[in-house]
Amino acid sequence: TILWEENGEVKQKRPDRVLLSDNGTKVIDFKFGEAHSIHKKQVRQYVNLLKKMGYPNVEGYLWYAESNHIEVIS
């Protein structure tokens, strides 16, 4: 869970998977069904929050499990 404070309120986001290595950070969100633009927005939020927390080289990915399609989110 990613926690942060916004306007005096503690907020949280829960990405499906965060992978850490010496070379960087990957955040992966698994989806089922059709692709939607809100999915990209969600992963971008995860990426931005992890960058603000100081994680190195953060990359975001959406994996649409049913079609086995992986989308890189920049």
CSV table of C-alpha atoms in Angstrom, one decimal:
chain,number,residue,atom,x,y,z
A,1,THR,CA,0.0,0.0,0.0
A,2,ILE,CA,1.2,3.5,-0.9
A,3,LEU,CA,0.3,6.0,1.7
A,4,TRP,CA,0.5,9.8,1.4
A,5,GLU,CA,-1.0,12.9,3.0
A,6,GLU,CA,-3.1,15.3,1.0
A,7,ASN,CA,-4.7,18.4,2.6
A,8,GLY,CA,-4.4,16.9,6.0
A,9,GLU,CA,-6.0,13.6,5.0
A,10,VAL,CA,-4.1,10.3,4.7
A,11,LYS,CA,-4.8,8.6,1.3
A,12,GLN,CA,-3.8,5.2,0.0
A,13,LYS,CA,-3.3,3.4,-3.3
A,14,ARG,CA,-2.7,-0.3,-3.7
A,15,PRO,CA,-1.0,-1.4,-6.9
A,16,ASP,CA,-1.2,-5.1,-7.7
A,17,ARG,CA,2.6,-5.6,-7.8
A,18,VAL,CA,5.7,-3.5,-7.2
A,19,LEU,CA,9.0,-5.1,-8.2
A,20,LEU,CA,12.2,-3.6,-6.8
A,21,SER,CA,15.7,-4.2,-8.0
A,22,ASP,CA,19.1,-2.4,-8.0
A,23,ASN,CA,18.3,-1.1,-11.5
A,24,GLY,CA,14.8,0.3,-10.9
A,25,THR,CA,11.2,-0.1,-9.9
A,26,LYS,CA,8.4,-1.6,-11.8
A,27,VAL,CA,4.7,-1.2,-10.9
A,28,ILE,CA,2.3,-3.7,-12.6
A,29,ASP,CA,-1.5,-3.6,-12.5
A,30,PHE,CA,-3.5,-6.6,-13.6
A,31,LYS,CA,-6.7,-6.0,-15.5
A,32,PHE,CA,-9.4,-8.3,-16.8
A,33,GLY,CA,-11.7,-7.3,-19.7
A,34,GLU,CA,-11.4,-4.4,-22.1
A,35,ALA,CA,-8.8,-1.6,-21.9
A,36,HIS,CA,-10.0,1.8,-20.6
A,37,SER,CA,-8.2,5.1,-20.3
A,38,ILE,CA,-8.8,5.2,-16.6
A,39,HIS,CA,-6.5,2.2,-16.2
A,40,LYS,CA,-3.6,4.2,-17.6
A,41,LYS,CA,-4.4,7.1,-15.3
A,42,GLN,CA,-4.4,4.7,-12.3
A,43,VAL,CA,-0.9,3.3,-13.2
A,44,ARG,CA,0.4,6.9,-13.8
A,45,GLN,CA,-0.7,7.8,-10.3
A,46,TYR,CA,1.2,4.8,-8.9
A,47,VAL,CA,4.3,5.7,-10.9
A,48,ASN,CA,4.2,9.4,-9.8
A,49,LEU,CA,3.7,8.5,-6.1
A,50,LEU,CA,6.6,6.0,-6.2
A,51,LYS,CA,8.9,8.6,-7.8
A,52,LYS,CA,7.9,11.2,-5.2
A,53,MET,CA,8.9,8.6,-2.5
A,54,GLY,CA,12.4,8.4,-4.1
A,55,TYR,CA,12.2,5.0,-5.8
A,56,PRO,CA,14.6,4.9,-8.8
A,57,ASN,CA,13.7,4.5,-12.5
A,58,VAL,CA,10.0,3.8,-12.0
A,59,GLU,CA,8.2,2.2,-14.9
A,60,GLY,CA,4.5,1.3,-15.1
A,61,TYR,CA,2.8,-1.6,-16.8
A,62,LEU,CA,-0.8,-2.7,-17.4
A,63,TRP,CA,-1.3,-6.4,-18.0
A,64,TYR,CA,-4.6,-7.4,-19.6
A,65,ALA,CA,-4.6,-11.0,-18.4
A,66,GLU,CA,-7.4,-12.4,-20.7
A,67,SER,CA,-5.7,-11.2,-23.9
A,68,ASN,CA,-2.2,-11.5,-22.5
A,69,HIS,CA,-1.5,-7.9,-23.6
A,70,ILE,CA,1.0,-5.8,-21.8
A,71,GLU,CA,1.0,-2.0,-22.1
A,72,VAL,CA,3.9,0.2,-21.0
A,73,ILE,CA,2.7,3.3,-19.3
A,74,SER,CA,5.0,6.3,-19.5
